[in-house]
PDB file of C-alpha atoms in Angstrom:
ATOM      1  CA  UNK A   1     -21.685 -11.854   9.532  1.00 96.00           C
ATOM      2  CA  UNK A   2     -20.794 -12.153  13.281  1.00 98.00           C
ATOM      3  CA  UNK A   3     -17.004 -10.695  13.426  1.00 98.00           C
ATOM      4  CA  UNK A   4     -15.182 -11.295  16.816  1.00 98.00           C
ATOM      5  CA  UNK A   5     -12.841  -8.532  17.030  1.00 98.00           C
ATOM      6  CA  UNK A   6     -10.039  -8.569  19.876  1.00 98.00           C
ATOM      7  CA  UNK A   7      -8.957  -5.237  21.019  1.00 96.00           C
ATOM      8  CA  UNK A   8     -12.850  -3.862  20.708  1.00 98.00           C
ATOM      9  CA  UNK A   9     -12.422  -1.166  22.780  1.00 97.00           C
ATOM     10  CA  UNK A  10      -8.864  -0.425  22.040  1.00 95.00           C
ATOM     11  CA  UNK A  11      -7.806   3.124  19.940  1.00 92.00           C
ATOM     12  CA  UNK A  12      -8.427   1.248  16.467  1.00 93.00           C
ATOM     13  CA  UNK A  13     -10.869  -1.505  17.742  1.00 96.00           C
ATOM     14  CA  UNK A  14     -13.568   1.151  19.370  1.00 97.00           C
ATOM     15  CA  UNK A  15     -13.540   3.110  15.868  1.00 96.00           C
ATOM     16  CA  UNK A  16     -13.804  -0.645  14.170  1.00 97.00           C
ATOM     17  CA  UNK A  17     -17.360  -1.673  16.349  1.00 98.00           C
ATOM     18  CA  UNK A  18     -19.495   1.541  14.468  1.00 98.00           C
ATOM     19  CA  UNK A  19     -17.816   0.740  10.785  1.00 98.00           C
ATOM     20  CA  UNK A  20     -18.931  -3.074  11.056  1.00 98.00           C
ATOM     21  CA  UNK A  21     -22.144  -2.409  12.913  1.00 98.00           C
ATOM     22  CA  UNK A  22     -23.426   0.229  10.364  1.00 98.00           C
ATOM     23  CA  UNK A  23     -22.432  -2.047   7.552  1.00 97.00           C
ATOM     24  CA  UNK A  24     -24.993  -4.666   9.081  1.00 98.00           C
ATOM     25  CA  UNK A  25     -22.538  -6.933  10.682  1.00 98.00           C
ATOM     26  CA  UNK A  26     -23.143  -8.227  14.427  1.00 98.00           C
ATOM     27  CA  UNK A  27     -19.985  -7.335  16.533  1.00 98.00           C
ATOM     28  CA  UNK A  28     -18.455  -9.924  19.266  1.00 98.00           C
ATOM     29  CA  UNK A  29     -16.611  -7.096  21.157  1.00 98.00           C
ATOM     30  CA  UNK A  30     -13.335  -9.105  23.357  1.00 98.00           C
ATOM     31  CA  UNK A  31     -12.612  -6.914  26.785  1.00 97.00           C
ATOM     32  CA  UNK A  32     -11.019  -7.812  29.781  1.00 95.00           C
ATOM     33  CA  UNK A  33     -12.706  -5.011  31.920  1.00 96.00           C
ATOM     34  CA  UNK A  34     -16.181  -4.197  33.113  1.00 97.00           C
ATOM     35  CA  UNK A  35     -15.750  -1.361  31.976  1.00 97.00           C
ATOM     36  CA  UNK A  36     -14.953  -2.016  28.229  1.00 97.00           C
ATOM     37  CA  UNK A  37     -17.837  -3.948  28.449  1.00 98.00           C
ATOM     38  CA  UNK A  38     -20.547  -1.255  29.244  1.00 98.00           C
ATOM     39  CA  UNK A  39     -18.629   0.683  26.122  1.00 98.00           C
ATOM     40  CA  UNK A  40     -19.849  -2.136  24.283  1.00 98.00           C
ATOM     41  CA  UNK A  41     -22.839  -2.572  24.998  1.00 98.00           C
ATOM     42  CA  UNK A  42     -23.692   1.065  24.935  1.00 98.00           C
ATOM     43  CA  UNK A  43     -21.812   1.081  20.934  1.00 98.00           C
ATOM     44  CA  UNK A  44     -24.577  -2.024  20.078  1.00 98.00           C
ATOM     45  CA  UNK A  45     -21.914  -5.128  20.387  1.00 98.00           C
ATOM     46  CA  UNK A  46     -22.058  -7.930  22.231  1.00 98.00           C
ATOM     47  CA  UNK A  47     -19.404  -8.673  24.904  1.00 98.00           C
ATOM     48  CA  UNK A  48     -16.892 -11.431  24.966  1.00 98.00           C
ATOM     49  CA  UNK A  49     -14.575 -11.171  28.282  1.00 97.00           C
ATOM     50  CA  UNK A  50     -10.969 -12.705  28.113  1.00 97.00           C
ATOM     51  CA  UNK A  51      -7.764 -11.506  28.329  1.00 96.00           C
ATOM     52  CA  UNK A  52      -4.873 -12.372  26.207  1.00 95.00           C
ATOM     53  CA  UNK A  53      -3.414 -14.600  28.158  1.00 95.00           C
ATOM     54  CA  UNK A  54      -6.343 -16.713  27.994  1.00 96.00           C
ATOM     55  CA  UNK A  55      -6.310 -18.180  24.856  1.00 97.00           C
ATOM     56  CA  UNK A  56      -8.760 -21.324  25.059  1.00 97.00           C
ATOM     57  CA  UNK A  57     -11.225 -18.017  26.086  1.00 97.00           C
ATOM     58  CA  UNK A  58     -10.001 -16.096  22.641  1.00 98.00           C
ATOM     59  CA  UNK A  59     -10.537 -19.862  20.934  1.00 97.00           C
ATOM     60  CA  UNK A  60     -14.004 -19.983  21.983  1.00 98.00           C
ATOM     61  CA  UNK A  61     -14.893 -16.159  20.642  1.00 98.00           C
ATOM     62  CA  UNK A  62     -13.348 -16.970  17.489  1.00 98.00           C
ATOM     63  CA  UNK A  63     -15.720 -20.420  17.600  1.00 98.00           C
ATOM     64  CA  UNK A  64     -18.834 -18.478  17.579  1.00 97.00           C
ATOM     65  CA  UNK A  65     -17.852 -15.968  14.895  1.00 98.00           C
ATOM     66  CA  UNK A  66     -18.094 -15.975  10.776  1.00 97.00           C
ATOM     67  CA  UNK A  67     -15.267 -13.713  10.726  1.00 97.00           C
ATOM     68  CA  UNK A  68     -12.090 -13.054  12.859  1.00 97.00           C
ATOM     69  CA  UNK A  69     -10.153  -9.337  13.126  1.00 97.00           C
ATOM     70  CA  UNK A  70      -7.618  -8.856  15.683  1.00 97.00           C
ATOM     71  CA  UNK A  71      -6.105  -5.735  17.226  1.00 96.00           C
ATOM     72  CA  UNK A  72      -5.176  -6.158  20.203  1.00 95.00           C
ATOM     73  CA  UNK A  73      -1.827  -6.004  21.556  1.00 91.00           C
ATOM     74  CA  UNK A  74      -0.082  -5.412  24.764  1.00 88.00           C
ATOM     75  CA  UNK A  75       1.371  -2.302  24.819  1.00 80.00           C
ATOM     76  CA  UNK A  76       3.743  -3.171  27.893  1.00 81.00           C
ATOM     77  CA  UNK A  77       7.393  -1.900  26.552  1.00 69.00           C
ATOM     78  CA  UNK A  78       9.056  -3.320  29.418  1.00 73.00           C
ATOM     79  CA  UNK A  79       8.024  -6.569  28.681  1.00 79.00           C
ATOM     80  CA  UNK A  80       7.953  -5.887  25.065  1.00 76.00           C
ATOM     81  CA  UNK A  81       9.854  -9.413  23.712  1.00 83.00           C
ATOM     82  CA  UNK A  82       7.554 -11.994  25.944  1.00 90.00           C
ATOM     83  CA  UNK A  83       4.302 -10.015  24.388  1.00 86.00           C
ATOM     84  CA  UNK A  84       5.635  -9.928  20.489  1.00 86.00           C
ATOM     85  CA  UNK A  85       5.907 -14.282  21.351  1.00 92.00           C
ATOM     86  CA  UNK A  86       2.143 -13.926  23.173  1.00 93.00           C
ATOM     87  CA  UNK A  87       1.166 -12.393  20.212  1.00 92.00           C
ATOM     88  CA  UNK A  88       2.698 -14.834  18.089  1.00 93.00           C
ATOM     89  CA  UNK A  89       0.104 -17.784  19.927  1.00 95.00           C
ATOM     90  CA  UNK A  90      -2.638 -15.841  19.978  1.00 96.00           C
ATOM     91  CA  UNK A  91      -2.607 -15.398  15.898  1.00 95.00           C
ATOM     92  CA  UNK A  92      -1.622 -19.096  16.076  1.00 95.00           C
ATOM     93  CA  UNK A  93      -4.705 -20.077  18.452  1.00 96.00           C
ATOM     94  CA  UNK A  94      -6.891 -18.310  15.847  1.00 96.00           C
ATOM     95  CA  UNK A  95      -5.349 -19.476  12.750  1.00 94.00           C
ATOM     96  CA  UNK A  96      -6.261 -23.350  14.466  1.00 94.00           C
ATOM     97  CA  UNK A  97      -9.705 -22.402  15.278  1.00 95.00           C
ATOM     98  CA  UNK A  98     -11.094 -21.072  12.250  1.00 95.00           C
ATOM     99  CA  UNK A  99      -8.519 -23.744  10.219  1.00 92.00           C
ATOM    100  CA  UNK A 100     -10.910 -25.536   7.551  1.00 91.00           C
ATOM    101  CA  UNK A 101     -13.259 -23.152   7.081  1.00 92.00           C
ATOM    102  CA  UNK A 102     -14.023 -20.046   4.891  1.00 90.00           C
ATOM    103  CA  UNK A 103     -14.303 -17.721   7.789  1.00 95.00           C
ATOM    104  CA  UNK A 104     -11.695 -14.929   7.015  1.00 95.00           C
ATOM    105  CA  UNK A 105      -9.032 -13.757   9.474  1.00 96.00           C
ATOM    106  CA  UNK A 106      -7.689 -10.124   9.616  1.00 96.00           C
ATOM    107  CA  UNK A 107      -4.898  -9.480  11.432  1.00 94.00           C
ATOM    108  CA  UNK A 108      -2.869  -6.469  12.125  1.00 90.00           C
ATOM    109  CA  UNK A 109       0.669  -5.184  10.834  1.00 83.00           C
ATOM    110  CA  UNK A 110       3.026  -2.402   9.832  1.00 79.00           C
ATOM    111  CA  UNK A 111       3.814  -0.923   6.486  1.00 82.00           C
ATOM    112  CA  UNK A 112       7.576  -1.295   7.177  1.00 80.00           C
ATOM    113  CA  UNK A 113       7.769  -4.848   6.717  1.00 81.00           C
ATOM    114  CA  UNK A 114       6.676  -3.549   3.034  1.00 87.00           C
ATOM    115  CA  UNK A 115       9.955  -1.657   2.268  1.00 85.00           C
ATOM    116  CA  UNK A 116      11.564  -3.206  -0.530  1.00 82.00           C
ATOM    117  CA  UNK A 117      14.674  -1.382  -0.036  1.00 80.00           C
ATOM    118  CA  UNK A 118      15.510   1.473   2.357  1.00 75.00           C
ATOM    119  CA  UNK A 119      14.084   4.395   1.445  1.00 75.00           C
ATOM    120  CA  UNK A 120      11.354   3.335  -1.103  1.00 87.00           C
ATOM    121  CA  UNK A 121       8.041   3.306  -0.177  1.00 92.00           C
ATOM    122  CA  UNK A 122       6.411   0.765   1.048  1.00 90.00           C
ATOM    123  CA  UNK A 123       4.127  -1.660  -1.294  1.00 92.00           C
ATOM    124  CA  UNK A 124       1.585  -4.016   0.048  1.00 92.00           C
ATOM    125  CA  UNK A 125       2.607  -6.893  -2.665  1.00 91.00           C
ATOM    126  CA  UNK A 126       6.349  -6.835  -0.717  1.00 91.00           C
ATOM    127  CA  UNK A 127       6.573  -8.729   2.469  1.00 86.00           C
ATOM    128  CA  UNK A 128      10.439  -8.137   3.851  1.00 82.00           C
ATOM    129  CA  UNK A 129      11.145 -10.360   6.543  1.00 74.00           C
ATOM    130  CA  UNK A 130      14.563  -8.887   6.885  1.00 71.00           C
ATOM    131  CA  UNK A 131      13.366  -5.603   7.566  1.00 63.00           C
ATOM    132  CA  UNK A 132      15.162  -3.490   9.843  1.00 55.00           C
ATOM    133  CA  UNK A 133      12.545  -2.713  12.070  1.00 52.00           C
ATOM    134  CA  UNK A 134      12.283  -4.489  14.963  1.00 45.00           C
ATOM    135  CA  UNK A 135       9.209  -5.846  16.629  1.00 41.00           C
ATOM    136  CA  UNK A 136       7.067  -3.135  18.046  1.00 34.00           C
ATOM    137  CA  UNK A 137       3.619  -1.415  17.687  1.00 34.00           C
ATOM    138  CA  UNK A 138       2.491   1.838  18.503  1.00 29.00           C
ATOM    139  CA  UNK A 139      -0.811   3.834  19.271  1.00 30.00           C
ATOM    140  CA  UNK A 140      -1.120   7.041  19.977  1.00 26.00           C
ATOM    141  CA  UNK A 141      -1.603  10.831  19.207  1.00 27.00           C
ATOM    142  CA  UNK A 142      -4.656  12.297  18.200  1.00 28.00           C
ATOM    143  CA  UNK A 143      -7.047  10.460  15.854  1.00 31.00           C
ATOM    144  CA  UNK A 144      -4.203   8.530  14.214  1.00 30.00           C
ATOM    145  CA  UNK A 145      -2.546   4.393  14.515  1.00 31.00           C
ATOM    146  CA  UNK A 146      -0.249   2.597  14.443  1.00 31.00           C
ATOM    147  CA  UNK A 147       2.788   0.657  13.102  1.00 33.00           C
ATOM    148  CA  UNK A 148       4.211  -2.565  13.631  1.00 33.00           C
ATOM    149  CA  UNK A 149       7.603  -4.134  13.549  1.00 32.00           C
ATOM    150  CA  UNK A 150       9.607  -7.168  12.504  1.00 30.00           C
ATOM    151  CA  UNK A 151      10.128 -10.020  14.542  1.00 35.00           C
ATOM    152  CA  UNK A 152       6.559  -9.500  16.093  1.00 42.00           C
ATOM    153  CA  UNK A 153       3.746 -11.882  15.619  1.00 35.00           C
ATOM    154  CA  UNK A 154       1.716  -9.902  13.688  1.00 40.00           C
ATOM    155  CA  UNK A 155       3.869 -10.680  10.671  1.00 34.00           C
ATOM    156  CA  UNK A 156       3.742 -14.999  10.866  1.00 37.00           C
ATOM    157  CA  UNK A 157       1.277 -16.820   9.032  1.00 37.00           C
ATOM    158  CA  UNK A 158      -2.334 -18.444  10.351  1.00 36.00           C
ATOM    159  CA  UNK A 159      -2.101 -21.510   9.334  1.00 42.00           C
ATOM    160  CA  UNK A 160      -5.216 -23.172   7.531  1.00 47.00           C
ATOM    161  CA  UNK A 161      -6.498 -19.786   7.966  1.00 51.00           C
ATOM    162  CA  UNK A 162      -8.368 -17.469   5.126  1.00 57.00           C
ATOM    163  CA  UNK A 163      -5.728 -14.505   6.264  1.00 62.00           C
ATOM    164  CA  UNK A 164      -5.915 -11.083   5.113  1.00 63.00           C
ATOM    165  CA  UNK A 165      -3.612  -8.115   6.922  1.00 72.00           C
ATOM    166  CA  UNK A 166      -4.366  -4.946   7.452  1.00 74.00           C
ATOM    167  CA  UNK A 167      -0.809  -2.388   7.600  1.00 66.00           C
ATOM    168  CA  UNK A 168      -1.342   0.554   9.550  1.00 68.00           C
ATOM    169  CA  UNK A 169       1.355   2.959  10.548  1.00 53.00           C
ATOM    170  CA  UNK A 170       1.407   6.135  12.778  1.00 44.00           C
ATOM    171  CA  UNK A 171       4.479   8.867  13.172  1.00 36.00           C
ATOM    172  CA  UNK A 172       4.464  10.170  16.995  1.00 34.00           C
ATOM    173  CA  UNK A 173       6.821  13.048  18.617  1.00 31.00           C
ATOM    174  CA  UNK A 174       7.234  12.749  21.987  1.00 28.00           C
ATOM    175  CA  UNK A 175       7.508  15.505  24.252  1.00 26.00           C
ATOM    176  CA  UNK A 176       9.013  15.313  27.568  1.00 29.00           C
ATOM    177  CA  UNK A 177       8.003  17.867  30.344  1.00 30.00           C
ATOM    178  CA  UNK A 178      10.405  20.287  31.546  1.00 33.00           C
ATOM    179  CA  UNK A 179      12.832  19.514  28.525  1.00 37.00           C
ATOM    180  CA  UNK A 180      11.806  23.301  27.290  1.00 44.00           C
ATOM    181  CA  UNK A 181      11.967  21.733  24.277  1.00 44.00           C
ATOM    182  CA  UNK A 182      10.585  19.175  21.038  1.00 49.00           C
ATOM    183  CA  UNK A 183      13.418  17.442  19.788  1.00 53.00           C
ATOM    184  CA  UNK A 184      13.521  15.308  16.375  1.00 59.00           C
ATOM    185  CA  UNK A 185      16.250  12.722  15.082  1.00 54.00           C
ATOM    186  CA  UNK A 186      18.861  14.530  13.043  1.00 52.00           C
ATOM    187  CA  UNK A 187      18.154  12.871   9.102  1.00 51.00           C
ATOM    188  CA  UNK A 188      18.375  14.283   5.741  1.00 54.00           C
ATOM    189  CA  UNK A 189      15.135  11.781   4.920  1.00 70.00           C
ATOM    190  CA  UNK A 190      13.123  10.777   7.557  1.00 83.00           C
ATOM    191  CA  UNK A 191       9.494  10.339   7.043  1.00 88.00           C
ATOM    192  CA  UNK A 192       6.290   8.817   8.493  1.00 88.00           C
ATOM    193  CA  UNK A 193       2.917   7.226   6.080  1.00 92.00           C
ATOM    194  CA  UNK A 194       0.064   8.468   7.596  1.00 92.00           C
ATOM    195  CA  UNK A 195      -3.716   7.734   8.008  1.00 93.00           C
ATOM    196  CA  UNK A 196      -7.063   9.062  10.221  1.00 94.00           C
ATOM    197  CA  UNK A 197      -8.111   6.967  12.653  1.00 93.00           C
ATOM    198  CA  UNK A 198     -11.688   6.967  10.865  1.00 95.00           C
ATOM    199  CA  UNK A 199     -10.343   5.683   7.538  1.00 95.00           C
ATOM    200  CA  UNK A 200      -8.512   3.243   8.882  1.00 95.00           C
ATOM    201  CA  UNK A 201     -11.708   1.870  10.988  1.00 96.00           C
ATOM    202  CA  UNK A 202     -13.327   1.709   7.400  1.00 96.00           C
ATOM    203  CA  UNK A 203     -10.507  -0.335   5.819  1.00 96.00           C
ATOM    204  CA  UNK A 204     -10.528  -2.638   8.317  1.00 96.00           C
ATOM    205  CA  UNK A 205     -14.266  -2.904   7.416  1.00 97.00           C
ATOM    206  CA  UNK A 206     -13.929  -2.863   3.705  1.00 97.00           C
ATOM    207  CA  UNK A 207     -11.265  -5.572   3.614  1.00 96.00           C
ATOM    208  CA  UNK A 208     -13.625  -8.004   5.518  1.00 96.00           C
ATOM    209  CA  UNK A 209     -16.313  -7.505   2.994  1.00 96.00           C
ATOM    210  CA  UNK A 210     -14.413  -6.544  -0.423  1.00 96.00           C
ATOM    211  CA  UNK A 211     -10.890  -8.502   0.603  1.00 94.00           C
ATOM    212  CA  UNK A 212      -9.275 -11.094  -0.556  1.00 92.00           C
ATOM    213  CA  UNK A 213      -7.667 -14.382   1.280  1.00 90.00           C
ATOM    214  CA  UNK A 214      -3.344 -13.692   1.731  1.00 89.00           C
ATOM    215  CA  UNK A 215      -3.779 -10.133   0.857  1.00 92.00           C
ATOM    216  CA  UNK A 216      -2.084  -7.342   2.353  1.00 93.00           C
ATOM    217  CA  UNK A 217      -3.799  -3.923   2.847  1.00 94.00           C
ATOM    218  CA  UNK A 218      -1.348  -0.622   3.461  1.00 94.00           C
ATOM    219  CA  UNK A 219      -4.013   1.663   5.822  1.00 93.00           C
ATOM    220  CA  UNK A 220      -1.902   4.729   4.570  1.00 94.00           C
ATOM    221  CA  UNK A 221      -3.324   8.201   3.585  1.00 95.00           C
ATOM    222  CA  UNK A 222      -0.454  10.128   3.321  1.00 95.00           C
ATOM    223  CA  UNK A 223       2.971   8.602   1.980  1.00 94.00           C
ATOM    224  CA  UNK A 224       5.141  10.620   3.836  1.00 93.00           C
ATOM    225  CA  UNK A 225       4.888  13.548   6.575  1.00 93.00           C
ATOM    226  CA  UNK A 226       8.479  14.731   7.384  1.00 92.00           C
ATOM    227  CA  UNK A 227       9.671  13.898  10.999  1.00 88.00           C
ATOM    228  CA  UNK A 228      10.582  17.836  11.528  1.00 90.00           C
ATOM    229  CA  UNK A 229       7.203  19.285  10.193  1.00 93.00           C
ATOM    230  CA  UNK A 230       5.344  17.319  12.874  1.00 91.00           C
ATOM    231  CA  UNK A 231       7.874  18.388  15.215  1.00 90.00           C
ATOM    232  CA  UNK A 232       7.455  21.968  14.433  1.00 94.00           C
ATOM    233  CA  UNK A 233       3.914  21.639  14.720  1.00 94.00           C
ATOM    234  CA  UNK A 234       4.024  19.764  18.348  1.00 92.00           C
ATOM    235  CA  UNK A 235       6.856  22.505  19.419  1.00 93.00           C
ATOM    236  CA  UNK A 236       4.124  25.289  18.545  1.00 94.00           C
ATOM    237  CA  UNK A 237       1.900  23.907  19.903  1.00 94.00           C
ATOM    238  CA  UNK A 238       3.544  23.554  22.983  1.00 92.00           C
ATOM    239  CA  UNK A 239       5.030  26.620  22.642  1.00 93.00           C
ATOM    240  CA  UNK A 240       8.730  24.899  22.835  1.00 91.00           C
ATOM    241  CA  UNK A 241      11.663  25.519  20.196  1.00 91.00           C
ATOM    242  CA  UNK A 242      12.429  22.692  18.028  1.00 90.00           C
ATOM    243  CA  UNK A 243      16.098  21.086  17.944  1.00 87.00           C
ATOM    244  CA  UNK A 244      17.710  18.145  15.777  1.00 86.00           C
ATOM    245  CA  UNK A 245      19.671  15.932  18.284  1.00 83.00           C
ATOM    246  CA  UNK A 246      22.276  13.189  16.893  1.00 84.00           C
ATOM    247  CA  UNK A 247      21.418   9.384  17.224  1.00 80.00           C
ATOM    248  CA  UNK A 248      23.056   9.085  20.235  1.00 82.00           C
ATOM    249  CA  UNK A 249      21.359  11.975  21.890  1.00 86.00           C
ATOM    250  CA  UNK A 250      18.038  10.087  20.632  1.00 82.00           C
ATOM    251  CA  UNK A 251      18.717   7.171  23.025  1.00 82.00           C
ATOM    252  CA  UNK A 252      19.116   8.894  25.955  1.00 85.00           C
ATOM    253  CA  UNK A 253      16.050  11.844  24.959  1.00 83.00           C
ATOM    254  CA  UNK A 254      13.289   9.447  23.395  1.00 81.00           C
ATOM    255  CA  UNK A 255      14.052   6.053  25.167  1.00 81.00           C
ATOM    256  CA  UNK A 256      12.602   3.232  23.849  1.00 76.00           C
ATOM    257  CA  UNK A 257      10.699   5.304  21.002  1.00 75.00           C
ATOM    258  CA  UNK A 258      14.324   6.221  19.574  1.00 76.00           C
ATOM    259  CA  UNK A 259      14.378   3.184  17.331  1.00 70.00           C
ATOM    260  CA  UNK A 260      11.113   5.040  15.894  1.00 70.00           C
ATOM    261  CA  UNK A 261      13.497   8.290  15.318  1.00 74.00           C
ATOM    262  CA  UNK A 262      15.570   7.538  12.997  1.00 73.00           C
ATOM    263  CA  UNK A 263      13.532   5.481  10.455  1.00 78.00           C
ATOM    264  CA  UNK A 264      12.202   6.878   7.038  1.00 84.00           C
ATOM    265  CA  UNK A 265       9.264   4.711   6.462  1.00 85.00           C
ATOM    266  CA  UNK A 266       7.283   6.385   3.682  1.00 91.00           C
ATOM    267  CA  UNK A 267       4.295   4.159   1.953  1.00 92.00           C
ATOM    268  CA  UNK A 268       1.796   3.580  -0.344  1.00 94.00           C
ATOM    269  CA  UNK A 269      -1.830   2.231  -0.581  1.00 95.00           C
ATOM    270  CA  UNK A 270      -2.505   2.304  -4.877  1.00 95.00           C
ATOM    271  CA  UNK A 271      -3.011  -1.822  -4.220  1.00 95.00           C
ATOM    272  CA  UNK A 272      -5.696  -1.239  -1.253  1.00 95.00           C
ATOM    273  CA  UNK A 273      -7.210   1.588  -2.437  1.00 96.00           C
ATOM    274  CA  UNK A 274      -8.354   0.050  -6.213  1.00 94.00           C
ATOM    275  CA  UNK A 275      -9.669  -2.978  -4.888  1.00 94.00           C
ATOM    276  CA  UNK A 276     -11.593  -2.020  -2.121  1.00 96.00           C
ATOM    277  CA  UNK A 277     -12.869   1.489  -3.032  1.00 97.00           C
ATOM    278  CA  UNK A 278     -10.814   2.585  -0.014  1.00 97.00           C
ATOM    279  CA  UNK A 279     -10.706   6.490  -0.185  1.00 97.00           C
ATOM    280  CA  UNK A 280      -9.609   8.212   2.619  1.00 95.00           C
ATOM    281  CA  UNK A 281     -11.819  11.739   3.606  1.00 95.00           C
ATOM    282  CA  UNK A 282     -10.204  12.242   7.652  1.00 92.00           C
ATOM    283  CA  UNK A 283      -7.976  15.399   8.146  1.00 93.00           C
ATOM    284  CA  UNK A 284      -3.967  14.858   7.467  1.00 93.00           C
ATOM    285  CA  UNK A 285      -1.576  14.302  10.087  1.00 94.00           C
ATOM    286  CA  UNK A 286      -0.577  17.949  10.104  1.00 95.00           C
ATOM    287  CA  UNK A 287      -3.955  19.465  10.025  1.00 94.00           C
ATOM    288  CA  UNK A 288      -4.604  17.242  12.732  1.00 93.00           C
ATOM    289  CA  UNK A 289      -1.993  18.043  14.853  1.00 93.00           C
ATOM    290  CA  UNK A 290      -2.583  22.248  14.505  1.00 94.00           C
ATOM    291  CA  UNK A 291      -6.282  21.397  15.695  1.00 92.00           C
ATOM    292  CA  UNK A 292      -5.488  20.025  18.927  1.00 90.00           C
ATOM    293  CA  UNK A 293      -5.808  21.649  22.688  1.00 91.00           C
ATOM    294  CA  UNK A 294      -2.273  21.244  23.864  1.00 91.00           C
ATOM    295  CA  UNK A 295      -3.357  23.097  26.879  1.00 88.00           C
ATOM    296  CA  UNK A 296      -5.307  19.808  27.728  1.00 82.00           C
ATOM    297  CA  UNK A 297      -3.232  17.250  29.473  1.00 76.00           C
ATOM    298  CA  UNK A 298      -3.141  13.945  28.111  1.00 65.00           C
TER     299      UNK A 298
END
């Protein structure tokens, strides 16, 4: 098949181009830079430029595609809101284009929206619109992705379209220089689901050739990795003590990632796993985390 993907070069997208291209599919890479488009090229794809924005240019990439995935996202916090609803048209302009057809559409979402109830673990069959978690998605740390949040296009339908959804999720600490310290979000239960950025690449791969239409897929390795053992690994790393901090303090220490802080967003992938032959062989999020250069900035 020829499978546009949006975000190509992206932290999930440029591990998505090999997976597809080694399992003989031709890749229609979207970039918005020159030099995404080299990367590209040089990983065996084929280039598509637009932006998001330009969504009679994202139109025509999905028009000359069998298959559709989409991970792209603006990752512009301070306009967070106006990119959840750009978001929200771009699934809709693809949803209208491949509308009709067989041609499959993956997008991309979070496991949270799978929480039945708080503190269970998310289930791909559950699809909680009332979730607590607001819109959001996150990338980054080493070799890991991301999550998404309610309220953000990622979760609203395709019309017409053959959708399937892929639910990644990622736990991040962040560190602020010159605090002297790694600081976590005082909870009895908080927890993050967890998955390599390699095996999540292959799902994406696996649920374009073994998926099926309205499915949901939970990308998850790892149910749950405490908040305060990756903070204990990032704090040796860093050589920093480790402190709990109230939700208040939260606000004012993690910013806009405090609403991440506080969750306990554990999950499960039995219901990707057995249909798709999913099994995930990366590194866990804490052996990953005790193998990185933290002298190396970022």
């Amino acid at each position: 098949m020829r499978v546009f993907l949006t975000g190509a070069t992206g932290f999930i997208g440029s591990h998505i181009v090999p997976e597809l291209l080694a399992a003989g599919h031709e890749v229609l890479g979207m970039t918005r830079s020159e030099r995404g488009a080299e990367a590209l090229k040089a990983a065996g794809a084929t280039v598509h430029h637009a932006a998001l924005e330009d969504l009679d240019s994202i139109r025509a990439g999905a028009a000359q595609a069998d298959a559709v995935i989409h991970t792209a996202f603006d990752h512009d916090f301070s306009r967070f809101v106006e990119n959840c609803e750009k978001e929200r048209r771009i699934i809709g302009a693809l949803g209208e284009e491949l509308k009709g057809s067989n041609r499959p559409l993956i997008i991309t979402s979070g496991v949270g929206i799978g929480e039945q109830e708080h503190g269970a673990p998310a289930i791909e069959t559950v699809f909680n619109t009332a979730h607590r978690k607001p819109a959001h998605r996150l990338r980054r740390g080493r070799k890991r992705r991301a999550g998404s949040r309610r309220g953000c296009a990622r979760h609203v339908a395709s019309p017409g379209a053959r959708r399937r959804q892929a639910r990644p999720h990622q736990p991040v600490c962040r560190h602020l220089p010159g605090e002297g310290r790694c600081r976590l979000c005082r909870r009895r239960r908080h927890r993050y689901s967890a998955a390599h950025v390699g095996d999540v690449a292959k799902l994406y791969a696996l649920a374009l050739d073994k998926g099926r239409h309205g499915e949901r897929y939970n990308a998850v390795a790892e149910e749950g990795v405490p908040m305060r053992r990756i903070a204990e690994v990032i704090g040796a790393g860093l050589g920093l003590p480790v402190k709990s901090v109230t939700p208040e303090e939260a606000k004012a220490h993690f910013g806009w990632f405090a609403m991440f802080a506080g969750f306990d967003l554990p999950a499960l992938s039995d219901l990707t796993r057995q249909p798709l032959g999913w099994t995930p062989v990366g590194p866990g999020l804490i052996e990953d985390l005790q193998r990185m250069n933290y002298a190396v900035p970022a």
